[in-house]
PDB file of C-alpha atoms and ligand atoms in Angstrom:
ATOM      1  CA  MET A  83      -8.540  -7.750 -14.857  1.00  0.00           C
ATOM      2  CA  ILE A  84     -10.173  -4.472 -15.597  1.00  0.00           C
ATOM      3  CA  ALA A  85     -11.608  -4.151 -12.084  1.00  0.00           C
ATOM      4  CA  ALA A  86      -8.172  -4.841 -10.527  1.00  0.00           C
ATOM      5  CA  GLU A  87      -6.485  -2.246 -12.723  1.00  0.00           C
ATOM      6  CA  LEU A  88      -9.142   0.346 -11.887  1.00  0.00           C
ATOM      7  CA  LEU A  89      -8.774  -0.308  -8.168  1.00  0.00           C
ATOM      8  CA  GLN A  90      -5.014  -0.192  -8.394  1.00  0.00           C
ATOM      9  CA  SER A  91      -5.187   3.217 -10.062  1.00  0.00           C
ATOM     10  CA  LYS A  92      -7.362   4.506  -7.220  1.00  0.00           C
ATOM     11  CA  ILE A  93      -5.197   2.991  -4.430  1.00  0.00           C
ATOM     12  CA  GLY A  94      -1.808   4.145  -5.694  1.00  0.00           C
ATOM     13  CA  ASN A  95       1.400   2.141  -5.180  1.00  0.00           C
ATOM     14  CA  ASP A  96       0.967   0.627  -1.707  1.00  0.00           C
ATOM     15  CA  ALA A  97      -0.811  -2.488  -2.920  1.00  0.00           C
ATOM     16  CA  PRO A  98      -2.480  -4.424  -0.076  1.00  0.00           C
ATOM     17  CA  LYS A  99      -1.361  -8.038   0.422  1.00  0.00           C
ATOM     18  CA  VAL A 100      -4.176  -8.618   2.918  1.00  0.00           C
ATOM     19  CA  ALA A 101      -7.943  -8.541   2.147  1.00  0.00           C
ATOM     20  CA  VAL A 102     -10.722  -8.862   4.685  1.00  0.00           C
ATOM     21  CA  ILE A 103     -14.270  -9.777   3.765  1.00  0.00           C
ATOM     22  CA  LEU A 104     -16.687  -8.375   6.270  1.00  0.00           C
ATOM     23  CA  GLY A 105     -19.676 -10.454   7.261  1.00  0.00           C
ATOM     24  CA  SER A 106     -23.206  -9.502   8.381  1.00  0.00           C
ATOM     25  CA  GLY A 107     -23.150  -6.948  11.168  1.00  0.00           C
ATOM     26  CA  LEU A 108     -19.323  -6.805  11.017  1.00  0.00           C
ATOM     27  CA  GLN A 109     -18.950  -3.930   8.506  1.00  0.00           C
ATOM     28  CA  GLY A 110     -18.029  -1.580  11.342  1.00  0.00           C
ATOM     29  CA  LEU A 111     -14.434  -2.928  11.014  1.00  0.00           C
ATOM     30  CA  ALA A 112     -13.818  -0.898   7.908  1.00  0.00           C
ATOM     31  CA  ALA A 113     -13.818   2.240  10.169  1.00  0.00           C
ATOM     32  CA  ALA A 114     -10.539   0.845  11.742  1.00  0.00           C
ATOM     33  CA  LEU A 115      -8.630   1.694   8.553  1.00  0.00           C
ATOM     34  CA  ASP A 116      -6.546   4.798   8.561  1.00  0.00           C
ATOM     35  CA  ASP A 117      -6.171   7.051   5.452  1.00  0.00           C
ATOM     36  CA  ALA A 118      -9.036   5.135   3.940  1.00  0.00           C
ATOM     37  CA  VAL A 119      -9.812   5.237   0.112  1.00  0.00           C
ATOM     38  CA  ARG A 120     -13.407   4.020  -0.534  1.00  0.00           C
ATOM     39  CA  VAL A 121     -14.526   2.611  -3.818  1.00  0.00           C
ATOM     40  CA  PRO A 122     -18.261   2.026  -4.151  1.00  0.00           C
ATOM     41  CA  TYR A 123     -19.333  -1.072  -6.116  1.00  0.00           C
ATOM     42  CA  ALA A 124     -21.181   1.162  -8.582  1.00  0.00           C
ATOM     43  CA  ASP A 125     -17.739   2.323  -9.657  1.00  0.00           C
ATOM     44  CA  ILE A 126     -16.282  -1.161 -10.178  1.00  0.00           C
ATOM     45  CA  PRO A 127     -16.840  -2.964 -13.540  1.00  0.00           C
ATOM     46  CA  GLY A 128     -18.769  -6.189 -13.045  1.00  0.00           C
ATOM     47  CA  PHE A 129     -19.691  -5.688  -9.367  1.00  0.00           C
ATOM     48  CA  PRO A 130     -23.450  -5.771  -8.738  1.00  0.00           C
ATOM     49  CA  GLN A 131     -25.221  -3.918  -5.941  1.00  0.00           C
ATOM     50  CA  PRO A 132     -25.773  -5.993  -2.744  1.00  0.00           C
ATOM     51  CA  THR A 133     -29.423  -6.338  -1.860  1.00  0.00           C
ATOM     52  CA  VAL A 134     -29.344  -7.247   1.864  1.00  0.00           C
ATOM     53  CA  SER A 135     -29.821  -4.801   4.639  1.00  0.00           C
ATOM     54  CA  GLY A 136     -26.788  -4.634   6.870  1.00  0.00           C
ATOM     55  CA  HIS A 137     -24.555  -5.125   3.865  1.00  0.00           C
ATOM     56  CA  GLY A 138     -23.105  -2.032   2.237  1.00  0.00           C
ATOM     57  CA  GLY A 139     -21.404  -2.047  -0.961  1.00  0.00           C
ATOM     58  CA  GLU A 140     -17.771  -0.757  -1.159  1.00  0.00           C
ATOM     59  CA  LEU A 141     -14.263  -1.714  -1.083  1.00  0.00           C
ATOM     60  CA  VAL A 142     -12.225   0.211   1.513  1.00  0.00           C
ATOM     61  CA  VAL A 143      -8.375   0.330   1.301  1.00  0.00           C
ATOM     62  CA  GLY A 144      -6.281   1.879   4.145  1.00  0.00           C
ATOM     63  CA  LEU A 145      -3.810   1.166   6.851  1.00  0.00           C
ATOM     64  CA  LEU A 146      -4.394  -1.148   9.748  1.00  0.00           C
ATOM     65  CA  GLU A 147      -1.448  -1.246  12.218  1.00  0.00           C
ATOM     66  CA  GLN A 148       0.534   0.540   9.456  1.00  0.00           C
ATOM     67  CA  VAL A 149      -0.168  -2.450   7.006  1.00  0.00           C
ATOM     68  CA  PRO A 150      -2.133  -1.699   3.790  1.00  0.00           C
ATOM     69  CA  VAL A 151      -5.318  -3.770   4.058  1.00  0.00           C
ATOM     70  CA  LEU A 152      -8.320  -3.901   1.669  1.00  0.00           C
ATOM     71  CA  MET A 153     -11.722  -4.556   3.207  1.00  0.00           C
ATOM     72  CA  GLN A 154     -14.792  -5.729   1.377  1.00  0.00           C
ATOM     73  CA  SER A 155     -17.891  -4.195   2.955  1.00  0.00           C
ATOM     74  CA  GLY A 156     -20.924  -5.920   1.568  1.00  0.00           C
ATOM     75  CA  ARG A 157     -20.656  -9.378   0.061  1.00  0.00           C
ATOM     76  CA  PHE A 158     -22.609 -11.089  -2.602  1.00  0.00           C
ATOM     77  CA  HIS A 159     -24.577 -14.149  -1.435  1.00  0.00           C
ATOM     78  CA  SER A 160     -25.862 -17.103  -3.412  1.00  0.00           C
ATOM     79  CA  TYR A 161     -29.270 -16.528  -1.787  1.00  0.00           C
ATOM     80  CA  GLU A 162     -29.595 -13.241  -3.537  1.00  0.00           C
ATOM     81  CA  GLY A 163     -29.689 -15.236  -6.744  1.00  0.00           C
ATOM     82  CA  HIS A 164     -26.082 -14.614  -7.688  1.00  0.00           C
ATOM     83  CA  ALA A 165     -24.113 -17.214  -9.492  1.00  0.00           C
ATOM     84  CA  PRO A 166     -21.258 -18.618  -7.356  1.00  0.00           C
ATOM     85  CA  GLN A 167     -18.883 -16.961  -9.810  1.00  0.00           C
ATOM     86  CA  THR A 168     -20.396 -13.552  -8.935  1.00  0.00           C
ATOM     87  CA  VAL A 169     -20.125 -14.335  -5.244  1.00  0.00           C
ATOM     88  CA  ALA A 170     -16.435 -15.062  -5.690  1.00  0.00           C
ATOM     89  CA  LEU A 171     -15.793 -12.132  -8.110  1.00  0.00           C
ATOM     90  CA  PRO A 172     -14.273  -9.827  -5.440  1.00  0.00           C
ATOM     91  CA  VAL A 173     -11.824 -12.591  -4.403  1.00  0.00           C
ATOM     92  CA  ARG A 174     -10.683 -13.005  -8.016  1.00  0.00           C
ATOM     93  CA  THR A 175     -10.265  -9.244  -8.260  1.00  0.00           C
ATOM     94  CA  PHE A 176      -8.161  -9.284  -4.985  1.00  0.00           C
ATOM     95  CA  ALA A 177      -6.035 -12.110  -6.427  1.00  0.00           C
ATOM     96  CA  ASP A 178      -5.473 -10.056  -9.581  1.00  0.00           C
ATOM     97  CA  MET A 179      -4.342  -7.152  -7.496  1.00  0.00           C
ATOM     98  CA  GLY A 180      -1.697  -9.359  -5.750  1.00  0.00           C
ATOM     99  CA  VAL A 181      -3.424 -10.027  -2.471  1.00  0.00           C
ATOM    100  CA  GLU A 182      -1.868 -13.008  -0.859  1.00  0.00           C
ATOM    101  CA  ILE A 183      -3.827 -13.430   2.434  1.00  0.00           C
ATOM    102  CA  LEU A 184      -7.619 -13.488   2.660  1.00  0.00           C
ATOM    103  CA  ILE A 185      -9.340 -13.080   6.018  1.00  0.00           C
ATOM    104  CA  VAL A 186     -13.082 -14.121   5.683  1.00  0.00           C
ATOM    105  CA  THR A 187     -15.543 -13.252   8.393  1.00  0.00           C
ATOM    106  CA  ASN A 188     -19.206 -14.127   8.682  1.00  0.00           C
ATOM    107  CA  ALA A 189     -22.147 -14.417  11.109  1.00  0.00           C
ATOM    108  CA  ALA A 190     -23.143 -17.964  11.815  1.00  0.00           C
ATOM    109  CA  GLY A 191     -25.444 -20.001  13.957  1.00  0.00           C
ATOM    110  CA  GLY A 192     -23.908 -22.150  16.662  1.00  0.00           C
ATOM    111  CA  ILE A 193     -24.484 -25.806  16.504  1.00  0.00           C
ATOM    112  CA  ARG A 194     -21.897 -27.154  19.086  1.00  0.00           C
ATOM    113  CA  PRO A 195     -24.093 -27.472  22.226  1.00  0.00           C
ATOM    114  CA  THR A 196     -21.462 -25.808  24.441  1.00  0.00           C
ATOM    115  CA  PHE A 197     -21.422 -22.648  22.453  1.00  0.00           C
ATOM    116  CA  ARG A 198     -22.732 -19.562  24.268  1.00  0.00           C
ATOM    117  CA  PRO A 199     -23.207 -16.770  21.743  1.00  0.00           C
ATOM    118  CA  PRO A 200     -22.117 -14.083  21.052  1.00  0.00           C
ATOM    119  CA  LEU A 201     -18.795 -15.849  20.498  1.00  0.00           C
ATOM    120  CA  LEU A 202     -15.957 -15.898  17.856  1.00  0.00           C
ATOM    121  CA  MET A 203     -15.081 -19.137  16.194  1.00  0.00           C
ATOM    122  CA  LEU A 204     -11.902 -19.770  14.148  1.00  0.00           C
ATOM    123  CA  ILE A 205     -12.881 -21.801  11.181  1.00  0.00           C
ATOM    124  CA  ALA A 206     -10.825 -24.951  11.095  1.00  0.00           C
ATOM    125  CA  ASP A 207     -12.522 -26.553   8.098  1.00  0.00           C
ATOM    126  CA  HIS A 208     -15.759 -26.373   6.194  1.00  0.00           C
ATOM    127  CA  VAL A 209     -18.476 -28.460   4.610  1.00  0.00           C
ATOM    128  CA  ASN A 210     -19.873 -27.134   1.288  1.00  0.00           C
ATOM    129  CA  TYR A 211     -23.624 -27.849   1.708  1.00  0.00           C
ATOM    130  CA  MET A 212     -24.495 -25.197  -0.865  1.00  0.00           C
ATOM    131  CA  TRP A 213     -24.056 -27.769  -3.704  1.00  0.00           C
ATOM    132  CA  ARG A 214     -22.445 -24.997  -5.815  1.00  0.00           C
ATOM    133  CA  ASN A 215     -18.863 -24.312  -6.747  1.00  0.00           C
ATOM    134  CA  PRO A 216     -17.477 -21.070  -8.149  1.00  0.00           C
ATOM    135  CA  LEU A 217     -14.817 -23.021 -10.226  1.00  0.00           C
ATOM    136  CA  LEU A 218     -17.588 -24.655 -12.387  1.00  0.00           C
ATOM    137  CA  GLY A 219     -17.155 -23.915 -16.026  1.00  0.00           C
ATOM    138  CA  PRO A 220     -14.012 -23.164 -18.084  1.00  0.00           C
ATOM    139  CA  LYS A 221     -10.866 -23.144 -16.065  1.00  0.00           C
ATOM    140  CA  LEU A 222      -9.300 -19.695 -15.701  1.00  0.00           C
ATOM    141  CA  GLU A 223      -5.664 -19.582 -16.725  1.00  0.00           C
ATOM    142  CA  SER A 224      -4.569 -18.293 -13.279  1.00  0.00           C
ATOM    143  CA  GLU A 225      -6.443 -20.928 -11.332  1.00  0.00           C
ATOM    144  CA  GLU A 226      -6.073 -24.611 -10.622  1.00  0.00           C
ATOM    145  CA  ARG A 227      -8.712 -26.887 -12.033  1.00  0.00           C
ATOM    146  CA  PHE A 228      -8.618 -29.246  -9.043  1.00  0.00           C
ATOM    147  CA  PRO A 229      -7.349 -27.353  -6.064  1.00  0.00           C
ATOM    148  CA  ASP A 230      -6.292 -29.268  -3.102  1.00  0.00           C
ATOM    149  CA  MET A 231      -8.621 -28.530  -0.159  1.00  0.00           C
ATOM    150  CA  SER A 232      -6.952 -30.615   2.582  1.00  0.00           C
ATOM    151  CA  GLU A 233      -6.054 -27.369   4.462  1.00  0.00           C
ATOM    152  CA  PRO A 234      -8.423 -24.673   3.263  1.00  0.00           C
ATOM    153  CA  TYR A 235      -7.746 -22.614   6.375  1.00  0.00           C
ATOM    154  CA  ASP A 236      -3.987 -21.929   6.854  1.00  0.00           C
ATOM    155  CA  ALA A 237      -2.569 -23.690   9.939  1.00  0.00           C
ATOM    156  CA  LYS A 238      -0.062 -20.957  10.562  1.00  0.00           C
ATOM    157  CA  LEU A 239      -2.618 -18.192  10.379  1.00  0.00           C
ATOM    158  CA  ARG A 240      -4.836 -20.088  12.668  1.00  0.00           C
ATOM    159  CA  GLU A 241      -2.024 -20.519  15.152  1.00  0.00           C
ATOM    160  CA  LEU A 242      -1.320 -16.742  14.895  1.00  0.00           C
ATOM    161  CA  ALA A 243      -4.977 -15.944  15.584  1.00  0.00           C
ATOM    162  CA  ARG A 244      -5.025 -18.220  18.648  1.00  0.00           C
ATOM    163  CA  ASP A 245      -1.879 -16.564  19.985  1.00  0.00           C
ATOM    164  CA  VAL A 246      -3.436 -13.085  19.420  1.00  0.00           C
ATOM    165  CA  ALA A 247      -6.590 -14.180  21.165  1.00  0.00           C
ATOM    166  CA  LEU A 248      -4.705 -15.403  24.177  1.00  0.00           C
ATOM    167  CA  GLU A 249      -2.573 -12.353  24.383  1.00  0.00           C
ATOM    168  CA  GLU A 250      -5.523 -10.022  24.128  1.00  0.00           C
ATOM    169  CA  GLY A 251      -7.923 -12.005  26.261  1.00  0.00           C
ATOM    170  CA  VAL A 252     -10.481 -12.718  23.451  1.00  0.00           C
ATOM    171  CA  THR A 253     -12.359 -15.918  23.752  1.00  0.00           C
ATOM    172  CA  LEU A 254     -11.909 -17.842  20.473  1.00  0.00           C
ATOM    173  CA  GLU A 255     -13.403 -21.263  19.831  1.00  0.00           C
ATOM    174  CA  GLU A 256     -12.427 -23.298  16.836  1.00  0.00           C
ATOM    175  CA  GLY A 257     -14.594 -25.540  14.650  1.00  0.00           C
ATOM    176  CA  VAL A 258     -16.135 -26.645  11.386  1.00  0.00           C
ATOM    177  CA  TYR A 259     -18.350 -24.239   9.375  1.00  0.00           C
ATOM    178  CA  ALA A 260     -21.150 -25.708   7.230  1.00  0.00           C
ATOM    179  CA  ALA A 261     -22.276 -23.423   4.436  1.00  0.00           C
ATOM    180  CA  VAL A 262     -25.907 -23.655   3.286  1.00  0.00           C
ATOM    181  CA  LEU A 263     -27.762 -21.834   0.507  1.00  0.00           C
ATOM    182  CA  GLY A 264     -30.393 -20.089   2.572  1.00  0.00           C
ATOM    183  CA  PRO A 265     -32.085 -17.653   2.784  1.00  0.00           C
ATOM    184  CA  SER A 266     -34.490 -19.599   5.022  1.00  0.00           C
ATOM    185  CA  TYR A 267     -32.837 -20.474   8.292  1.00  0.00           C
ATOM    186  CA  GLU A 268     -32.527 -24.252   8.934  1.00  0.00           C
ATOM    187  CA  THR A 269     -35.021 -26.460  10.503  1.00  0.00           C
ATOM    188  CA  PRO A 270     -34.253 -28.325  13.789  1.00  0.00           C
ATOM    189  CA  ALA A 271     -33.941 -31.505  11.751  1.00  0.00           C
ATOM    190  CA  GLU A 272     -31.464 -29.943   9.357  1.00  0.00           C
ATOM    191  CA  ILE A 273     -29.386 -28.696  12.341  1.00  0.00           C
ATOM    192  CA  ARG A 274     -29.338 -32.205  13.813  1.00  0.00           C
ATOM    193  CA  MET A 275     -28.183 -33.559  10.406  1.00  0.00           C
ATOM    194  CA  LEU A 276     -25.362 -30.847  10.247  1.00  0.00           C
ATOM    195  CA  ALA A 277     -24.307 -31.844  13.813  1.00  0.00           C
ATOM    196  CA  ILE A 278     -24.001 -35.429  12.666  1.00  0.00           C
ATOM    197  CA  ILE A 279     -21.869 -34.578   9.695  1.00  0.00           C
ATOM    198  CA  GLY A 280     -19.502 -32.731  11.946  1.00  0.00           C
ATOM    199  CA  ALA A 281     -20.500 -29.051  11.754  1.00  0.00           C
ATOM    200  CA  ASP A 282     -20.068 -26.653  14.721  1.00  0.00           C
ATOM    201  CA  ALA A 283     -21.507 -23.717  13.028  1.00  0.00           C
ATOM    202  CA  VAL A 284     -23.717 -22.882  10.058  1.00  0.00           C
ATOM    203  CA  GLY A 285     -24.046 -19.994   7.772  1.00  0.00           C
ATOM    204  CA  MET A 286     -24.824 -18.842   4.166  1.00  0.00           C
ATOM    205  CA  SER A 287     -21.573 -17.574   2.846  1.00  0.00           C
ATOM    206  CA  THR A 288     -17.724 -17.841   2.947  1.00  0.00           C
ATOM    207  CA  VAL A 289     -17.195 -21.198   1.177  1.00  0.00           C
ATOM    208  CA  PRO A 290     -17.438 -19.864  -2.453  1.00  0.00           C
ATOM    209  CA  GLU A 291     -14.830 -17.136  -1.654  1.00  0.00           C
ATOM    210  CA  VAL A 292     -12.490 -19.669   0.048  1.00  0.00           C
ATOM    211  CA  VAL A 293     -12.682 -22.047  -2.824  1.00  0.00           C
ATOM    212  CA  VAL A 294     -11.592 -19.405  -5.215  1.00  0.00           C
ATOM    213  CA  ALA A 295      -8.916 -18.180  -2.813  1.00  0.00           C
ATOM    214  CA  ARG A 296      -7.422 -21.618  -2.635  1.00  0.00           C
ATOM    215  CA  ALA A 297      -7.557 -22.100  -6.357  1.00  0.00           C
ATOM    216  CA  ARG A 298      -5.543 -18.876  -6.633  1.00  0.00           C
ATOM    217  CA  GLY A 299      -2.976 -20.012  -4.013  1.00  0.00           C
ATOM    218  CA  MET A 300      -4.113 -17.423  -1.331  1.00  0.00           C
ATOM    219  CA  ARG A 301      -3.705 -18.274   2.342  1.00  0.00           C
ATOM    220  CA  VAL A 302      -6.997 -18.018   4.144  1.00  0.00           C
ATOM    221  CA  LEU A 303      -8.007 -17.200   7.757  1.00  0.00           C
ATOM    222  CA  GLY A 304     -11.770 -17.619   8.556  1.00  0.00           C
ATOM    223  CA  ILE A 305     -13.538 -16.226  11.549  1.00  0.00           C
ATOM    224  CA  SER A 306     -17.226 -16.844  12.385  1.00  0.00           C
ATOM    225  CA  ALA A 307     -19.115 -14.522  14.639  1.00  0.00           C
ATOM    226  CA  ILE A 308     -21.539 -17.023  16.199  1.00  0.00           C
ATOM    227  CA  THR A 309     -24.497 -14.722  16.651  1.00  0.00           C
ATOM    228  CA  ASN A 310     -27.130 -17.210  17.814  1.00  0.00           C
ATOM    229  CA  LEU A 311     -27.687 -20.885  18.594  1.00  0.00           C
ATOM    230  CA  ALA A 312     -28.917 -22.691  15.539  1.00  0.00           C
ATOM    231  CA  ALA A 313     -32.623 -23.721  15.179  1.00  0.00           C
ATOM    232  CA  GLY A 314     -33.739 -26.369  17.636  1.00  0.00           C
ATOM    233  CA  ILE A 315     -30.808 -25.993  19.928  1.00  0.00           C
ATOM    234  CA  THR A 316     -32.905 -23.424  21.689  1.00  0.00           C
ATOM    235  CA  ASN A 317     -36.491 -22.533  21.075  1.00  0.00           C
ATOM    236  CA  VAL A 318     -35.663 -18.871  20.275  1.00  0.00           C
ATOM    237  CA  ARG A 319     -36.861 -17.734  16.788  1.00  0.00           C
ATOM    238  CA  LEU A 320     -34.164 -16.399  14.584  1.00  0.00           C
ATOM    239  CA  THR A 321     -34.296 -12.921  12.990  1.00  0.00           C
ATOM    240  CA  HIS A 322     -31.773 -11.162  10.637  1.00  0.00           C
ATOM    241  CA  GLU A 323     -32.066  -8.078  12.869  1.00  0.00           C
ATOM    242  CA  GLU A 324     -30.862 -10.064  15.888  1.00  0.00           C
ATOM    243  CA  VAL A 325     -28.083 -11.662  13.861  1.00  0.00           C
ATOM    244  CA  LEU A 326     -26.898  -8.146  12.737  1.00  0.00           C
ATOM    245  CA  ALA A 327     -27.037  -6.754  16.399  1.00  0.00           C
ATOM    246  CA  ALA A 328     -25.104  -9.679  17.749  1.00  0.00           C
ATOM    247  CA  GLY A 329     -22.555  -9.367  14.972  1.00  0.00           C
ATOM    248  CA  ALA A 330     -22.114  -5.692  15.769  1.00  0.00           C
ATOM    249  CA  ALA A 331     -21.637  -6.530  19.443  1.00  0.00           C
ATOM    250  CA  MET A 332     -18.655  -8.733  18.469  1.00  0.00           C
ATOM    251  CA  SER A 333     -17.125  -6.213  16.177  1.00  0.00           C
ATOM    252  CA  GLU A 334     -14.768  -4.892  18.786  1.00  0.00           C
ATOM    253  CA  ASN A 335     -13.252  -8.291  19.616  1.00  0.00           C
ATOM    254  CA  LEU A 336     -13.076  -9.077  15.951  1.00  0.00           C
ATOM    255  CA  GLU A 337     -11.153  -5.845  15.380  1.00  0.00           C
ATOM    256  CA  VAL A 338      -8.708  -6.739  18.176  1.00  0.00           C
ATOM    257  CA  LEU A 339      -8.152 -10.139  16.578  1.00  0.00           C
ATOM    258  CA  VAL A 340      -7.726  -8.831  12.981  1.00  0.00           C
ATOM    259  CA  ARG A 341      -5.423  -6.073  14.096  1.00  0.00           C
ATOM    260  CA  GLY A 342      -3.268  -8.480  16.042  1.00  0.00           C
ATOM    261  CA  VAL A 343      -3.039 -10.943  13.086  1.00  0.00           C
ATOM    262  CA  VAL A 344      -2.240  -8.211  10.595  1.00  0.00           C
ATOM    263  CA  ARG A 345       0.406  -6.705  12.996  1.00  0.00           C
ATOM    264  CA  ASP A 346       2.159  -9.990  13.616  1.00  0.00           C
ATOM    265  CA  LEU A 347       2.064 -11.427  10.019  1.00  0.00           C
TER     266      LEU A 347
HETATM  267  N1  HPA B 544     -28.121 -20.131  10.261  1.00  0.00           N
HETATM  268  C1  HPA B 544     -27.619 -19.700   9.096  1.00  0.00           C
HETATM  269  N2  HPA B 544     -26.948 -18.627   8.915  1.00  0.00           N
HETATM  270  C2  HPA B 544     -26.848 -17.782   9.940  1.00  0.00           C
HETATM  271  C3  HPA B 544     -27.331 -18.138  11.265  1.00  0.00           C
HETATM  272  C4  HPA B 544     -27.970 -19.400  11.456  1.00  0.00           C
HETATM  273  O1  HPA B 544     -28.546 -19.731  12.485  1.00  0.00           O
HETATM  274  N3  HPA B 544     -26.984 -17.146  12.109  1.00  0.00           N
HETATM  275  C5  HPA B 544     -26.303 -16.183  11.348  1.00  0.00           C
HETATM  276  N4  HPA B 544     -26.152 -16.608  10.075  1.00  0.00           N
END
């Protein structure tokens, strides 16, 4: 609660009801906020410093389409050695602050053979292949012990995102995101397995945050920036730098989508 109180004191009265987690290469979106107040992680009790290049470390609060929005620039990943509870700490803080809608974004590899990256994919559902869950341990008073996960990604928000995409002429696919631990990219055999279990995209984030968001009753919209085809689908070798560059190339379309969703909420 301390982090939430400190943030509230910095933000003032206009508490955001919408928070956006920015994925790899997608941090540019924070620049879209007007009248921004930036709070570096170093100033927030309990927040560690992110260790991955391309991931800053600050919360930015400002106006998007006149709506107060909080953006998390720099996320904590399990592959950095963080406990899933740390990965989800920002979402718990957002919930303490009264945030009701969480928009999660990430960079992901495309598994569906028809995907031609760079491309945005609405997350319809996910598979937790990280074998970790941020709700492990004593139940927090404000959270459900056994949250229902039959609709992790809110159907109405997805419909809204599809409408905005259509209106704005942004190509938006929809599919299942599989979260793996990383940090090594997958082998071609692992990608064939993920395809068999129904995954359309693969990445190393998002699921811990979404699990906590659902346990706190937040509505979630998830958008993957498909930066590359997953291993074995093409013979191209994967590099983090290329993932970041492809993510940055999609930032503009992502901004159009997020702006439209926030405006029409
Ligand atoms: N695999 C896992 N995570 C990723 C990928 C990938 O191919 N691309 C971007 N994030």
